[in-house]
PDB file of C-alpha atoms in Angstrom:
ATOM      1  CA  UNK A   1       0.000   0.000   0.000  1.00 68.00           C
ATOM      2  CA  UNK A   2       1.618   3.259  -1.061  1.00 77.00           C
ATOM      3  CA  UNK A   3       1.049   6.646   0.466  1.00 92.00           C
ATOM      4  CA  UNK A   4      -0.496   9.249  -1.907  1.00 96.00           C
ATOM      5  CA  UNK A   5       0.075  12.801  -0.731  1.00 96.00           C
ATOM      6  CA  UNK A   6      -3.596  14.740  -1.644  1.00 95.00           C
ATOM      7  CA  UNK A   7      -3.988  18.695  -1.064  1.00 93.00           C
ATOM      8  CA  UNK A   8      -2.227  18.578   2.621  1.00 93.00           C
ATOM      9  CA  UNK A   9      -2.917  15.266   3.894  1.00 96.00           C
ATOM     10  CA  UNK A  10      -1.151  12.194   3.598  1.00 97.00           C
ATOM     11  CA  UNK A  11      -3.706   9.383   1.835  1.00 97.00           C
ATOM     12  CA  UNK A  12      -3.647   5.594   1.983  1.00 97.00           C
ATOM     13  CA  UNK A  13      -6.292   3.726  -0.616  1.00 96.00           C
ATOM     14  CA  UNK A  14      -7.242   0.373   1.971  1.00 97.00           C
ATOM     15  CA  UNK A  15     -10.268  -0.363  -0.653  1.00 96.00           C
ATOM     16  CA  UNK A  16     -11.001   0.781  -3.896  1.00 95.00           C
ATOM     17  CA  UNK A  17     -13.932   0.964  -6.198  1.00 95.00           C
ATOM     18  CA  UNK A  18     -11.371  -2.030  -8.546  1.00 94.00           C
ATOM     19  CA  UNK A  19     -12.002  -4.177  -5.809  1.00 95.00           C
ATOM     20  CA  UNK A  20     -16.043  -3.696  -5.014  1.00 96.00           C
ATOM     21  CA  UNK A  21     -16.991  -3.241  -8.200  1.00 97.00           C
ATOM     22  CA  UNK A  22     -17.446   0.195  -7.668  1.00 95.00           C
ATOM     23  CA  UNK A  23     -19.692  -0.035  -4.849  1.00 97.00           C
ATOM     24  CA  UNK A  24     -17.623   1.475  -2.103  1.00 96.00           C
ATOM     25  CA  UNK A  25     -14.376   2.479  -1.407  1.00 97.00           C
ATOM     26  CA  UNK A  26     -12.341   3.104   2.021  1.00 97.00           C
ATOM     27  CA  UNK A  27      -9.487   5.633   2.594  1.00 98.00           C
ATOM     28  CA  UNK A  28      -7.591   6.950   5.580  1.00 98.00           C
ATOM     29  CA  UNK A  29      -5.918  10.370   5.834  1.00 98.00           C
ATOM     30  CA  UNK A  30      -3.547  12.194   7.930  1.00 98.00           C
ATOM     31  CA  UNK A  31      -3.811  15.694   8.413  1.00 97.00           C
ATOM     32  CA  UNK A  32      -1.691  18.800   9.987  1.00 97.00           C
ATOM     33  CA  UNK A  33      -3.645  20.922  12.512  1.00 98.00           C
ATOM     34  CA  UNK A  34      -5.683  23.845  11.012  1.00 97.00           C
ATOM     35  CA  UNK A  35      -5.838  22.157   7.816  1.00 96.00           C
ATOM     36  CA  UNK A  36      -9.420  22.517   6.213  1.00 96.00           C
ATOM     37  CA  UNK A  37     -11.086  21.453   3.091  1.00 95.00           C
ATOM     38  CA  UNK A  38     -12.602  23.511   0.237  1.00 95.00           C
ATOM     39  CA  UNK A  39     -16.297  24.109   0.480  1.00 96.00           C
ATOM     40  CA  UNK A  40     -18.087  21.515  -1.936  1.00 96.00           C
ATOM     41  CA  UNK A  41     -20.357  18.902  -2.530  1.00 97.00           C
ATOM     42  CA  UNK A  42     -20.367  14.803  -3.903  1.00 97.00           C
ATOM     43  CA  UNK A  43     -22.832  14.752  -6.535  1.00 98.00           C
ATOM     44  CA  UNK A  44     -22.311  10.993  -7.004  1.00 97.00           C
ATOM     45  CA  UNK A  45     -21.398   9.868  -3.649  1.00 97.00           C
ATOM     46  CA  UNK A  46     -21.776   9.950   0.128  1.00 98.00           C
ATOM     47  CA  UNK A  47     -18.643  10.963   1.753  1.00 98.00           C
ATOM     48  CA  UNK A  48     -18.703   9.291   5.664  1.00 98.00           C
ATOM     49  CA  UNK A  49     -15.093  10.058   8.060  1.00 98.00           C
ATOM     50  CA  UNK A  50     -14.524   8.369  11.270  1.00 98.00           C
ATOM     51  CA  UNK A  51     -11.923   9.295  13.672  1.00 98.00           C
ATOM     52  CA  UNK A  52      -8.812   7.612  14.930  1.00 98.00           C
ATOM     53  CA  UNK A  53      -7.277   9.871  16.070  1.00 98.00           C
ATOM     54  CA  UNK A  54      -7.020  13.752  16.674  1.00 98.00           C
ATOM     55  CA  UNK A  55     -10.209  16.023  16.040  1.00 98.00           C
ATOM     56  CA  UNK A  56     -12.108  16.813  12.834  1.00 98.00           C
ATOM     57  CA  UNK A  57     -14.866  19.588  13.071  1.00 98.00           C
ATOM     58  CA  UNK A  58     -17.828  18.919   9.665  1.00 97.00           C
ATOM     59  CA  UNK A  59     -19.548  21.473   8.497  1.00 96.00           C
ATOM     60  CA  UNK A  60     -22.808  19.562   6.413  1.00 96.00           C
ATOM     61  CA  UNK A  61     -25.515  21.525   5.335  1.00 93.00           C
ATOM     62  CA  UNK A  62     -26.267  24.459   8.506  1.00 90.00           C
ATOM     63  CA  UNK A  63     -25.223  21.423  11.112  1.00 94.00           C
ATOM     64  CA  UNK A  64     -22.262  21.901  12.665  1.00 96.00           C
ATOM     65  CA  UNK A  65     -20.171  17.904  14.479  1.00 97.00           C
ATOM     66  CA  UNK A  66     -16.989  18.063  16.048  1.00 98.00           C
ATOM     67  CA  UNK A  67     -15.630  14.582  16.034  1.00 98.00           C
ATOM     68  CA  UNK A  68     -13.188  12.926  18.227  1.00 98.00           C
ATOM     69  CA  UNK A  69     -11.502   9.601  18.086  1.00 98.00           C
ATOM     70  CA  UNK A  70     -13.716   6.902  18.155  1.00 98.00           C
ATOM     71  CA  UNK A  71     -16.793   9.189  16.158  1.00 98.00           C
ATOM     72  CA  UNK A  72     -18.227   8.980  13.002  1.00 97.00           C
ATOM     73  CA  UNK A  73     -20.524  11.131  10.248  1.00 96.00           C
ATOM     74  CA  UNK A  74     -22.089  11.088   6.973  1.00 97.00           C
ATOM     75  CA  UNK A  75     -22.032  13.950   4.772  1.00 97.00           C
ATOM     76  CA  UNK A  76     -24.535  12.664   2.056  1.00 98.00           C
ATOM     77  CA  UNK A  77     -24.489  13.593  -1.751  1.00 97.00           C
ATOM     78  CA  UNK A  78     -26.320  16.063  -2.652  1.00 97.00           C
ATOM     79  CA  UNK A  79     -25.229  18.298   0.189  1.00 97.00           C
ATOM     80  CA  UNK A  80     -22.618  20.876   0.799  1.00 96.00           C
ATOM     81  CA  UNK A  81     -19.658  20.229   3.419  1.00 97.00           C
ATOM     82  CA  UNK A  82     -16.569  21.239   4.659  1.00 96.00           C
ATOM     83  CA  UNK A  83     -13.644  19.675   7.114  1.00 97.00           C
ATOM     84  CA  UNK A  84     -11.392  21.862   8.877  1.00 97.00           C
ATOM     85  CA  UNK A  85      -8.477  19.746  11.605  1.00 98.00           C
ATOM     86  CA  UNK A  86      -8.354  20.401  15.158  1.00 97.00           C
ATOM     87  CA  UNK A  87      -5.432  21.964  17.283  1.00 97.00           C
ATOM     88  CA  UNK A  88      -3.024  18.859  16.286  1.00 98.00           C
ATOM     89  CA  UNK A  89      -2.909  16.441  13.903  1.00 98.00           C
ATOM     90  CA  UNK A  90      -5.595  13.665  12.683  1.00 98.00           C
ATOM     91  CA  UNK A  91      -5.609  10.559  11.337  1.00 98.00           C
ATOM     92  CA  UNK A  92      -9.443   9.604  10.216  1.00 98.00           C
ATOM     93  CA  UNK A  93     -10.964   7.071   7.583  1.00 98.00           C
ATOM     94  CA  UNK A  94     -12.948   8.193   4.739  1.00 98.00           C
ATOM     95  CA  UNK A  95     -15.636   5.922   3.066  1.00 98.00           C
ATOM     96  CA  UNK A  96     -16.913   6.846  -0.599  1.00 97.00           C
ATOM     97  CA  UNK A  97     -20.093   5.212  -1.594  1.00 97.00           C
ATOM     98  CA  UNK A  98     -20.063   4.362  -4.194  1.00 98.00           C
ATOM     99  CA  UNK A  99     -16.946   4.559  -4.841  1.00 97.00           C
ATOM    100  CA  UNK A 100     -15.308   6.974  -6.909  1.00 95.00           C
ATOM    101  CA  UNK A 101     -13.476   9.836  -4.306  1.00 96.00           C
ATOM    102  CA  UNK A 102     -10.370   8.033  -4.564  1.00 96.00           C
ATOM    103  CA  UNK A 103      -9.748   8.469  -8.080  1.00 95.00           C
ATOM    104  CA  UNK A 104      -9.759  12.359  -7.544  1.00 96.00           C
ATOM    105  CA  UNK A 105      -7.341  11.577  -4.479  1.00 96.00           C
ATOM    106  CA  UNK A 106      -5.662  10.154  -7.155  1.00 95.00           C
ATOM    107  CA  UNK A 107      -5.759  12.138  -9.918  1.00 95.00           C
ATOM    108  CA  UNK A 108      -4.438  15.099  -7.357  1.00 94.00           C
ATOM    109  CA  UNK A 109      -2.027  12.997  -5.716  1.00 94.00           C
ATOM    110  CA  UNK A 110       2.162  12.915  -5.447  1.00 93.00           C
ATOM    111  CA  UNK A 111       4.084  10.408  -4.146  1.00 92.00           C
ATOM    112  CA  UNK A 112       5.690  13.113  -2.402  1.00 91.00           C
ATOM    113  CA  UNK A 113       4.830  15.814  -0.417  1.00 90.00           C
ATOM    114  CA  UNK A 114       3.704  18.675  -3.081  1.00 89.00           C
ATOM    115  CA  UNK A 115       6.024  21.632  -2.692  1.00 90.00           C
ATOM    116  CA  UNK A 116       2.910  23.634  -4.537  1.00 90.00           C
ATOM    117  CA  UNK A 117      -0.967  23.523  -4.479  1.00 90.00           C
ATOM    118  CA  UNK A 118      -3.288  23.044  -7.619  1.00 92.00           C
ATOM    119  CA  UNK A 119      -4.672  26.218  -8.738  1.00 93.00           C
ATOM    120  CA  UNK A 120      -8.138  26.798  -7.715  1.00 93.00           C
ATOM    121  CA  UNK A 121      -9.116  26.113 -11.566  1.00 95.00           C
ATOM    122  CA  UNK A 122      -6.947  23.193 -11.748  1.00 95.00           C
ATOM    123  CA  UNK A 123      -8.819  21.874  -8.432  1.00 96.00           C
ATOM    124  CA  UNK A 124     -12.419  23.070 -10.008  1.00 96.00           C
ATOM    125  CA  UNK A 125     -11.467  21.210 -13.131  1.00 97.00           C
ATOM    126  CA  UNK A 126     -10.345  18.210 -11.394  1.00 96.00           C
ATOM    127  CA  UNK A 127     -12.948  17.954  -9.069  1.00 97.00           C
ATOM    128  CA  UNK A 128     -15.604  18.250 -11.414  1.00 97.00           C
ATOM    129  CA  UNK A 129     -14.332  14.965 -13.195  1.00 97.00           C
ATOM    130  CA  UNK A 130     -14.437  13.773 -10.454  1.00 96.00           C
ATOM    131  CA  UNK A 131     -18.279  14.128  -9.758  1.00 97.00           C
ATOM    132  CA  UNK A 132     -17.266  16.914  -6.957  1.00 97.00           C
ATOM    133  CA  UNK A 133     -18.142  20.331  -7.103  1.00 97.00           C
ATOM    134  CA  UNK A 134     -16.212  23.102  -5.266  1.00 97.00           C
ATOM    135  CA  UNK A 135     -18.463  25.898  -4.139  1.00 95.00           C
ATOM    136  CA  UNK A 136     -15.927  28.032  -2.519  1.00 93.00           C
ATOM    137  CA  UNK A 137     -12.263  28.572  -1.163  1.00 92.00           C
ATOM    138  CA  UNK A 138     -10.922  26.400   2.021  1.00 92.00           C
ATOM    139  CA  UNK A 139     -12.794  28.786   5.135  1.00 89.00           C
ATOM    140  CA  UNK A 140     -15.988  29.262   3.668  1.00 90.00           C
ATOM    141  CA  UNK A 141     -19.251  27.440   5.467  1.00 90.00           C
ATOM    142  CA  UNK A 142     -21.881  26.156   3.788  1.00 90.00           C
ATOM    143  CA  UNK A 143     -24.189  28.530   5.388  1.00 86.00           C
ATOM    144  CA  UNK A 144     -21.913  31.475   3.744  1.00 87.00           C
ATOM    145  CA  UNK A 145     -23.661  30.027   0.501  1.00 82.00           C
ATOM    146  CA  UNK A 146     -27.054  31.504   1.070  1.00 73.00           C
ATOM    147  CA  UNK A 147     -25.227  34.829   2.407  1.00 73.00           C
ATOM    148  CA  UNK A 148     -24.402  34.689  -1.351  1.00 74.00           C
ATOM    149  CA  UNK A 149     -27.103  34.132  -2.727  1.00 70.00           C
ATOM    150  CA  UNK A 150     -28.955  37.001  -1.557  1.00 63.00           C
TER     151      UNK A 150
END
């Protein structure tokens, strides 16, 4: 099993969509404090995390989880989420069902630690071939979509 390094976070594929026929697909991922995710949304597929270690707070839709070690959560398709790492590093799992998040992870991936980011369009393009929309920059809340809107 080889280490893909994705955005920030250090990525190892356990289970892939190859080997359940697409149906699901398990990943874990390691973290540095402070780190959070891009606002955005799984149009294809429900994206669940579950702690091991350290402290993940989701943003899914207006509701608002911290999770510690030993806690899970679903942030279904369809609706708009966000991760952000606690005060030290995590180490979590990541489920994608059906599968299909781990080809972005790797389609964004080094085997090394990137010395640069994707550009936000390079991210946008990626994502979106990916099934994923990004609604906004790593920060925003969901509930900052509305705010938007208006």
């Amino acid at each position: 099993m080889t280490d893909i390094w994705f955005l920030h976070n250090r990525v190892r594929i356990h289970i892939s969509g190859l080997e359940t026929d697409g149906a699901f697909a398990l990943l874990e991922s390691t973290g540095p404090a402070g780190d959070h995710t891009p606002l955005h949304v799984h149009h294809l597929d429900d994206e669940g995390f579950y702690v091991i270690e350290g402290e993940l707070t989701l943003w899914v839709g207006d509701a608002v989880h911290v999770l510690r070690a030993g806690e899970g959560m679903l942030a279904p398709r369809g609706v708009p989420h966000t991760v952000r790492v606690g005060d030290s590093e995590a180490r979590w799992l990541v489920t994608s069902t059906p599968a299909g998040f781990e080809a972005f992870v790797r389609a964004l991936g080094t085997p090394e630690p990137p010395t640069s980011m994707p550009s936000p369009e390079e991210l946008t393009r990626v994502a979106a071939q990916n099934g994923i929309e990004i609604l906004g920059p790593p920060g925003m809340l969901p509930g900052e979509l509305r705010a938007r809107a208006a």
